[in-house]
XYZ file of C-alpha atoms in Angstrom:
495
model
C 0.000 0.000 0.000
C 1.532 3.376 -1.076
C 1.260 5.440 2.156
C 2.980 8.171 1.801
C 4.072 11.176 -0.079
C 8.305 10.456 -0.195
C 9.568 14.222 -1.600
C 12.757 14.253 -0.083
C 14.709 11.582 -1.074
C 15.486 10.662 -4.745
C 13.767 8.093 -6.113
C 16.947 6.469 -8.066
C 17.875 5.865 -4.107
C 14.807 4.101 -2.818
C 13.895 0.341 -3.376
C 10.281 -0.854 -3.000
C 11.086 -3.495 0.028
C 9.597 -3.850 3.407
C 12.440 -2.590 5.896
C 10.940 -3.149 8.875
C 9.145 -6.321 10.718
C 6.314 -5.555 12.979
C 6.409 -6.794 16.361
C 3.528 -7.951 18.790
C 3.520 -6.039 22.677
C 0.568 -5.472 24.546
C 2.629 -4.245 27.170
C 1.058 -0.608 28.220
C 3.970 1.321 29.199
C 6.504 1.983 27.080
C 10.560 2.587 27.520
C 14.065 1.837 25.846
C 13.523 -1.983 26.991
C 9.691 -2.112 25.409
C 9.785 0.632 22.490
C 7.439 1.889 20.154
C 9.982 1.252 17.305
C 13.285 0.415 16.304
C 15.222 2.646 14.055
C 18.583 1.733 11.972
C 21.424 3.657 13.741
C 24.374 2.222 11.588
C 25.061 5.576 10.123
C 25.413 7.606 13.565
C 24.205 7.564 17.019
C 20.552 9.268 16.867
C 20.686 12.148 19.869
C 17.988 11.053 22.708
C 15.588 14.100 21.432
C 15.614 14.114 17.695
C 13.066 15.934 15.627
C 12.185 15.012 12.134
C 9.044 13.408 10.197
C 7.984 10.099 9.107
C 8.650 8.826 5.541
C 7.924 5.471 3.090
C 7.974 5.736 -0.401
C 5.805 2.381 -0.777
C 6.775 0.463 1.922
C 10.448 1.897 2.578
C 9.643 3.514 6.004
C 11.656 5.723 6.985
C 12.169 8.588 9.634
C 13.972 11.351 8.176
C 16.352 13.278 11.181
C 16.562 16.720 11.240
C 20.906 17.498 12.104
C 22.966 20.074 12.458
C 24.479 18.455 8.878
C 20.650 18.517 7.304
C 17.987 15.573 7.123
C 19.738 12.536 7.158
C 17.021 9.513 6.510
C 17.097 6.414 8.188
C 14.563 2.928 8.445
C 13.042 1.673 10.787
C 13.586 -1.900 11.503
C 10.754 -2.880 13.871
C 7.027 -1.716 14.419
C 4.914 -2.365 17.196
C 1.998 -3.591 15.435
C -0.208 -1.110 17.595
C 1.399 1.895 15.814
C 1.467 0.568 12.135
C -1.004 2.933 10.706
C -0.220 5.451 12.946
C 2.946 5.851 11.286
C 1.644 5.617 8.117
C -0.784 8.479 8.862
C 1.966 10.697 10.115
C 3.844 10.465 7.350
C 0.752 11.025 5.075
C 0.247 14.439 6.479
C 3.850 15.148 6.895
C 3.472 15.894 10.188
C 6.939 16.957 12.410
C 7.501 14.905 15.951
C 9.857 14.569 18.246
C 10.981 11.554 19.022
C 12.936 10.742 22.559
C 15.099 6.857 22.396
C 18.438 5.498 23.039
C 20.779 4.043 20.976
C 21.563 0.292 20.885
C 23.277 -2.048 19.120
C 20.537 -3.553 17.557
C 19.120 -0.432 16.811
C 17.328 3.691 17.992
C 15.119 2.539 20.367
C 11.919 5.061 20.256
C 10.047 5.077 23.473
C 8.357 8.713 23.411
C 6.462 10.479 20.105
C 5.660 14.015 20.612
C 4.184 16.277 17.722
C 5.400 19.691 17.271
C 5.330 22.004 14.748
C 7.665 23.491 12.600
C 8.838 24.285 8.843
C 5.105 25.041 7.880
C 4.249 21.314 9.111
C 0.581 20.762 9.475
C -0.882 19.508 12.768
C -2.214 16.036 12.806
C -5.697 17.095 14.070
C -7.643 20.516 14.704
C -7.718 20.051 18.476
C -4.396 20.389 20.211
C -3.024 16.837 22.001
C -4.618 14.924 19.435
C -1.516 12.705 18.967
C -0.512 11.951 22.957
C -4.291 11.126 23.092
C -4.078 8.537 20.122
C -0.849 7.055 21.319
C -2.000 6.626 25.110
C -4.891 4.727 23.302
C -2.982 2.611 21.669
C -0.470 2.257 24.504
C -3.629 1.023 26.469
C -4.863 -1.295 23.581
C -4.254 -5.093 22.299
C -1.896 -5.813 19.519
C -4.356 -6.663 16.455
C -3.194 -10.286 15.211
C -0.963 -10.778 12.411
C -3.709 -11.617 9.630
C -5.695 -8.596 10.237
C -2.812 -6.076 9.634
C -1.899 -6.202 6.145
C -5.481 -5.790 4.742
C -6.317 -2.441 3.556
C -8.244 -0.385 6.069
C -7.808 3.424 4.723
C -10.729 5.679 5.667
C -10.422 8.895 3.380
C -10.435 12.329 5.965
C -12.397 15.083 5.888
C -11.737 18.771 6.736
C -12.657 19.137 12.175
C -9.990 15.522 20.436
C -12.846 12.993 19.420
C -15.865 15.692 18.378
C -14.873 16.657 15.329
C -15.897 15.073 12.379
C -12.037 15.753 11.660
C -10.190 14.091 14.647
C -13.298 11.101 14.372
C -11.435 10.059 10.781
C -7.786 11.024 12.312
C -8.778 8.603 15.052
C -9.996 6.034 12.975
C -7.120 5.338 10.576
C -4.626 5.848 13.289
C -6.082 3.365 15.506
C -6.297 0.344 12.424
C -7.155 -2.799 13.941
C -6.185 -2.094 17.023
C -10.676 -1.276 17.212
C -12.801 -4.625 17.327
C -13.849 -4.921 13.539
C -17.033 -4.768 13.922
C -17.274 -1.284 15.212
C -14.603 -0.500 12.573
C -16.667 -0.886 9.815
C -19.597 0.988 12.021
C -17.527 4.021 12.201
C -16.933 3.848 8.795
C -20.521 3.599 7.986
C -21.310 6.580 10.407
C -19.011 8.536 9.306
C -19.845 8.399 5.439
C -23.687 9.583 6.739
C -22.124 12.385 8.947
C -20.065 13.838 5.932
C -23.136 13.202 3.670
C -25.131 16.468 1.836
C -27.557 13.326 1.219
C -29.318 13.308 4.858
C -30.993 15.432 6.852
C -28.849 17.332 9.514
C -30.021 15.548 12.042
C -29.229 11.623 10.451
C -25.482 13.869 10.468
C -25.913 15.217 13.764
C -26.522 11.995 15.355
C -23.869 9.705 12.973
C -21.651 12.045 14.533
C -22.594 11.976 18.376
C -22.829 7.931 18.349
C -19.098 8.549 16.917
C -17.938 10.387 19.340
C -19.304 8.446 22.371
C -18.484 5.082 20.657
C -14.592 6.142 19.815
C -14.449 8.028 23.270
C -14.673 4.399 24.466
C -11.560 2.109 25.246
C -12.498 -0.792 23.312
C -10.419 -3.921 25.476
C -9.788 -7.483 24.706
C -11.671 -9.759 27.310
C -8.348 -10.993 28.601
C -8.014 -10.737 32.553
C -4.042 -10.262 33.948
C -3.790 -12.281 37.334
C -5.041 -11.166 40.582
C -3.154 -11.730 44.020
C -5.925 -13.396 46.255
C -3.824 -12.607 49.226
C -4.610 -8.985 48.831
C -8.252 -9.763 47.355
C -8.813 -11.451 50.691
C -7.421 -8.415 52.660
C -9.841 -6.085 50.568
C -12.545 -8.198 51.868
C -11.667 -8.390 55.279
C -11.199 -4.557 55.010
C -14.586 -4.210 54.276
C -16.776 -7.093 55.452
C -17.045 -8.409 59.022
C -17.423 -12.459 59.457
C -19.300 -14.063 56.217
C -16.845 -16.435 55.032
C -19.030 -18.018 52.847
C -19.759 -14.901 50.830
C -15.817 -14.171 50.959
C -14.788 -17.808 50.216
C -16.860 -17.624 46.556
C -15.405 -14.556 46.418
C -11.886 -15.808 46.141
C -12.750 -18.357 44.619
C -14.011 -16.519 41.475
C -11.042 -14.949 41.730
C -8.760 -18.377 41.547
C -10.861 -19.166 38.319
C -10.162 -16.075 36.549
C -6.334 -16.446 37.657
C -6.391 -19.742 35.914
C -8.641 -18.935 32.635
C -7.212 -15.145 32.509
C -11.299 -14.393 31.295
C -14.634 -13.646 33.620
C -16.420 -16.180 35.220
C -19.498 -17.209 32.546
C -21.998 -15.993 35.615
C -21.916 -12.927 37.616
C -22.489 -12.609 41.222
C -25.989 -12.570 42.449
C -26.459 -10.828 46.145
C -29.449 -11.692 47.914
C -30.204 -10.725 51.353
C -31.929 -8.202 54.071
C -31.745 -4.483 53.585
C -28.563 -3.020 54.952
C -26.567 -6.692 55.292
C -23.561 -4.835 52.859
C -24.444 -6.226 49.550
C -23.356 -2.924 47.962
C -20.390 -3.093 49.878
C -19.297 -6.088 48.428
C -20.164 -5.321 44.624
C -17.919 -2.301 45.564
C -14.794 -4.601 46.963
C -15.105 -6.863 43.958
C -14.927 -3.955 41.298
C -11.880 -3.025 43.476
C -9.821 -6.427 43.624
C -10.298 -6.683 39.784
C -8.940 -3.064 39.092
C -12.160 -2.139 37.093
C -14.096 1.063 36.703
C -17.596 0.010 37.711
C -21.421 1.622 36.809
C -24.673 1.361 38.800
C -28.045 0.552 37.392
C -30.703 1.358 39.894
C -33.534 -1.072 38.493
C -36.089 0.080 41.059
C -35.989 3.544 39.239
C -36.269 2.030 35.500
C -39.743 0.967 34.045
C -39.161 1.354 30.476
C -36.772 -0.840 28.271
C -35.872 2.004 25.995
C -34.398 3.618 29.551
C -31.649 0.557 28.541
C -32.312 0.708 25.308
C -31.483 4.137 24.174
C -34.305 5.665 21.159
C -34.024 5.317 17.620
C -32.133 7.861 15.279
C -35.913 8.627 13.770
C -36.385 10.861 16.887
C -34.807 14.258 16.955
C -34.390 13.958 20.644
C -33.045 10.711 20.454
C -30.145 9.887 22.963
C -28.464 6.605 24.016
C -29.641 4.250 26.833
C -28.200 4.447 30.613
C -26.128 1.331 29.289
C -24.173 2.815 26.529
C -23.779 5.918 28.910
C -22.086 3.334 31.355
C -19.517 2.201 28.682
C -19.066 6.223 27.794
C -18.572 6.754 31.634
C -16.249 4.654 32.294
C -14.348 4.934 29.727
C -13.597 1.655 28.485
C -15.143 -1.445 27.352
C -14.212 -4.140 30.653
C -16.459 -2.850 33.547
C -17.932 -4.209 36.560
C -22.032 -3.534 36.191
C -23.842 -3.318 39.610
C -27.390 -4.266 39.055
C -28.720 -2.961 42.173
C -32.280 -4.380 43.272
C -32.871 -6.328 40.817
C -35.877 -8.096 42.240
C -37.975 -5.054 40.836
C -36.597 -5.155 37.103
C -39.925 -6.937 35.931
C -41.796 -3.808 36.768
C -42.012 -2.665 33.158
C -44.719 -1.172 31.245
C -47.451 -3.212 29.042
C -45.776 -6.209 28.192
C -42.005 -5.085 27.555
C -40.360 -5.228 30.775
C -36.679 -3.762 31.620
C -35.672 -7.616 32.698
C -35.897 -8.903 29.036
C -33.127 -6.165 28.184
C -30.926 -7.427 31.228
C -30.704 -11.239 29.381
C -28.873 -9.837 26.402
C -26.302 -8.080 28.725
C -25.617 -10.706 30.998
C -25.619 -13.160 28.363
C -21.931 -11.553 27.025
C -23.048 -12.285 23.417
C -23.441 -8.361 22.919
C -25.701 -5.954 23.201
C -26.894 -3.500 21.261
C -28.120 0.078 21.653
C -31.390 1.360 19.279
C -29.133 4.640 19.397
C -26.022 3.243 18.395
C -26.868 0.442 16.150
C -23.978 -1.339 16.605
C -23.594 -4.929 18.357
C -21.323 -3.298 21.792
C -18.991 -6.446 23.155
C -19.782 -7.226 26.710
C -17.183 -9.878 27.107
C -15.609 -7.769 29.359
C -18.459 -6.854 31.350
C -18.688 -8.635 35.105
C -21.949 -8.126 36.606
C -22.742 -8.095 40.296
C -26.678 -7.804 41.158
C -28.332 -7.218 44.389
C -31.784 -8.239 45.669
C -33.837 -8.146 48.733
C -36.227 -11.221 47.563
C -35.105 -14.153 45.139
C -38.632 -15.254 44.559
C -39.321 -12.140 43.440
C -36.306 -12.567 40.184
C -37.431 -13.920 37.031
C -36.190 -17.689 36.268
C -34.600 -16.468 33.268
C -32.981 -13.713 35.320
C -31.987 -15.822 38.068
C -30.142 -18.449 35.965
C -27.176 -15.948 34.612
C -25.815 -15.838 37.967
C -23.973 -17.452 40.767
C -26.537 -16.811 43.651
C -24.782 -16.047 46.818
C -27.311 -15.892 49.986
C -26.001 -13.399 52.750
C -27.823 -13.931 56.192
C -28.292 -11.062 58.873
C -25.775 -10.374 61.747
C -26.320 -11.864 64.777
C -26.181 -9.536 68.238
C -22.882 -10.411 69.015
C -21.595 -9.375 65.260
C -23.287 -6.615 65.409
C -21.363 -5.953 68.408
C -18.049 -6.458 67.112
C -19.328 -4.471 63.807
C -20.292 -1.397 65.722
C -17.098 -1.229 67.889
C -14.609 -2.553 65.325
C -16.133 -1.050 62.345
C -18.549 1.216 62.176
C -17.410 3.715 65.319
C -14.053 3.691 64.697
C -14.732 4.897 60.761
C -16.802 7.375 62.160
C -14.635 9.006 64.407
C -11.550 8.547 61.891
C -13.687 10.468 59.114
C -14.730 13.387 61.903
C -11.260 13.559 63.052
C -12.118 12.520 66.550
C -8.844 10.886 68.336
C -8.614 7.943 70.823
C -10.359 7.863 73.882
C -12.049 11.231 72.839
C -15.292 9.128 72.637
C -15.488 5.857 74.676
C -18.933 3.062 74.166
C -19.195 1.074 77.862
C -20.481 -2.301 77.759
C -23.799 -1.111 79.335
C -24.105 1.667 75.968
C -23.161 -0.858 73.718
C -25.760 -3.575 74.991
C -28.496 -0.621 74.674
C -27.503 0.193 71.623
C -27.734 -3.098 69.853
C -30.946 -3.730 71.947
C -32.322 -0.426 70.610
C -32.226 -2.154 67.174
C -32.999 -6.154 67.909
C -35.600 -5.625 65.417
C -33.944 -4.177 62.223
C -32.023 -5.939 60.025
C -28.313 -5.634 58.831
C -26.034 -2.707 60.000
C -27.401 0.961 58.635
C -28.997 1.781 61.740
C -25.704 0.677 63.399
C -23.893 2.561 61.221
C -25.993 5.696 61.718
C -26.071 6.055 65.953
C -22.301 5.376 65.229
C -22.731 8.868 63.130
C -25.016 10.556 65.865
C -22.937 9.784 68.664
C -19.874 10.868 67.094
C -21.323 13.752 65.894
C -22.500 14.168 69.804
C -19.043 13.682 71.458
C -17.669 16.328 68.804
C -20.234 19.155 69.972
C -19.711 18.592 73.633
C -15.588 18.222 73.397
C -15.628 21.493 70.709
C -18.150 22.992 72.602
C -18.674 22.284 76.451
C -14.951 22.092 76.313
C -14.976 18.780 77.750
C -11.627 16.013 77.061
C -13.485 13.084 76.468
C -17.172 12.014 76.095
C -18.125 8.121 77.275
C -21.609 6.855 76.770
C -23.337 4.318 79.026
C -26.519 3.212 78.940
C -28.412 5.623 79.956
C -26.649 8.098 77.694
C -27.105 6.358 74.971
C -30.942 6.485 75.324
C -30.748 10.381 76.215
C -29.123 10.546 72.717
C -31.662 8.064 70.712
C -34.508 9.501 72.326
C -33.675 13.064 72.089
């Protein structure tokens, strides 16, 4: 494929042979030991900070230095496959960089590529940082495989950081196949109808919205690194009193993604009493596995197309709440907390928001009425929480692994409060030790107080009152420590 426009060097001088091999990293930080590229050096040591542009008459690439002695061309050797057509594309549009690498024996070894401008260059996009944004999405990305990177992929460019029709197209050739090919060929779609005089301006309007929310997205391969369990365990522990059954699937969901490097094929269903932490632990989870994670509140959504997103007939039309996850977070491998999902069959007529729910949890991809594009949810781990399980549609019920949490018992509620919940309290309101003491005549009242209420968010909230309490009186009545006994622990719950 003829990529770029070679003006420099004669043509008597160039041969029309690949120079350079392309390598495969998915390693997502790069420096002198993992580079971007490798540059022939055999003529002279390359300084660290060289400035110059990219070249390739055919496939000849080249980077052409800038010395004190005047441009002195040289090939590159080796490619990370990520950057491929990102190099092409800079070369295209002559565009000046700097690069910053060290010289080996095997080679320049680029680690940094920073666009400047100078000699009349043109930028690579109309919105400044254009190019560290590109390269810290490929830095982030998967290394396309071999057989998808020597097929022709050029998108032609049009004349506007991922709003512009412009930097849409910039983003789209540099990033190749290095963008799941289905929503390749999407954005190529879109973008013919948002640079068409054939549609209305709305069809363009919206082509180029579901671009920009759909490119804004890091689109990851479902590939999981290791986790340590050790430390997944101490997250728990961190956050969850007793329940080692809940804590032992935990880990042991972990173990199985260790050894498969991919999610579980179920996600975690969490059923039990208001206020018994489920929340709590959809939170740890999304934490041990290093994932951005999304709510959907189900007791708040009664119509599918809340999901769903609205057709591109509509002017108003928008996406649904679960493309605006993906957008939110950023990137394609999320953890989605389904919270009560006992009410998701609350749905108008005879579409209800639960029938949405199977095509996302069944990880064969979903897709948006907005978008209209099939989104990959391989990457997506959902955790759901419920109050009832007979209340959860059979269909619902079967794409998870149910986990049952039980209510504290007094004497862990005991150990919660003084352990836990107090101690958070007074951490959070800045109140030191012994500032605010519990006796074990308080504590018994307190727990006593609420025998009849289930899990720990009444605990958690006399913890707040009586901190709270021990703060006015020490800032206040001056006094150097506040302890509550029994009977001042009903003076504060009763008022």
């Amino acid at each position: 494929m003829a990529v770029f426009d070679f003006s420099r060097t004669p043509e008597k001088d160039r041969e029309t042979v690949c120079t350079y091999e392309v390598f495969y990293s998915n390693v997502h930080e790069m420096s002198p030991v993992n580079p971007v590229a490798v540059i022939d050096n055999e003529q002279m040591q390359w300084q660290k900070t060289s400035k110059g542009m990219f070249t390739n008459p055919v496939k000849r690439t080249s980077f052409e230095f800038e010395t004190d002695d005047g441009v002195k061309s040289a090939d590159i050797l080796r490619i990370d496959a990520r950057f491929v057509s990102l190099f092409q594309w800079l070369g295209e549009h002559h565009i000046n960089v700097c690069l910053t690498g060290v010289n080996r024996e095997d080679g320049y070894h680029v680690y940094e590529i920073r666009e400047i401008a100078f000699g009349g260059g043109t930028k690579l996009s109309a919105e400044d940082g254009f190019l560290q944004y590109m390269i810290e999405r490929l830095i982030a990305s998967n290394a396309p495989s071999s057989d998808e990177l020597d097929e022709d992929m050029e998108i032609a460019g049009d004349a506007m950081k991922l709003t512009s029709l412009q930097s849409i197209t910039d983003f789209i050739n540099c990033a190749g196949r290095t963008l799941p090919e289905n929503i390749r060929q999407w954005a190529g779609r879109n973008l013919a109808v948002a640079r068409s005089n054939e549609v209305t301006a709305a069809e363009r309007r919206h082509a180029q919205r579901a671009l920009s929310i759909m490119l804004n997205i890091q689109w990851k391969n479902n590939y999981f690194e290791s986790i340590d369990p050790v430390l997944a365990r101490q997250i728990l522990d961190e956050e969850l009193y007793g329940m080692e059954a809940v804590k032992q699937r935990i880990i042991e969901t972990i173990i199985q993604i260790n050894r498969t490097h991919t999610l579980p094929a179920y996600g975690i269903l969490l059923i039990g009493p208001a206020g018994t932490g489920k929340s709590q632990i959809a939170y740890a989870v999304a934490r041990i596995l290093k994932l951005p994670w999304t709510t959907l509140d189900m007791s708040s959504i009664n119509d599918p197309e809340q999901l769903t997103g609205s057709s591109r007939i509509y002017s108003n039309a928008k996406p649904g709440i679960i493309m605006e996850s993906f957008a939110a977070a950023g990137e394609s491998n999320l953890v989605f907390i389904i919270n009560e999902l006992d009410k998701a069959n609350s749905g108008k007529g005879s579409a209800n928001p639960s029938d949405v729910l199977l095509t996302l949890l069944d990880n064969l991809g979903f897709t948006d009425n907005y978008m209209e594009c099939m989104i990959p949810t391989s990457g997506v781990y959902p955790i759901a929480t419920a109050n009832v399980k007979e209340d959860i549609s059979a269909p619902l019920l079967s794409r998870f692994a149910v986990i049952e949490l039980p209510d504290y018992t007094e004497e862990e509620k005991k150990i919660i409060f003084s352990d836990y919940a107090l101690p958070k309290v007074l951490k959070k309101m800045g109140i030191r030790e012994g500032e605010c003491q519990v006796t074990e005549d308080g504590l018994e009242e307190i727990i006593a107080r609420h025998r009849g209420t289930s899990g720990i968010r009444d605990l958690e909230q006399i913890a707040e009152h009586m901190a709270a309490n021990a703060l006015y009186r020490i800032e206040v009545d001056k006094v150097d420590n506040v302890v509550f006994d029994a009977q001042k622990v009903r003076q504060l719950i009763e008022g």
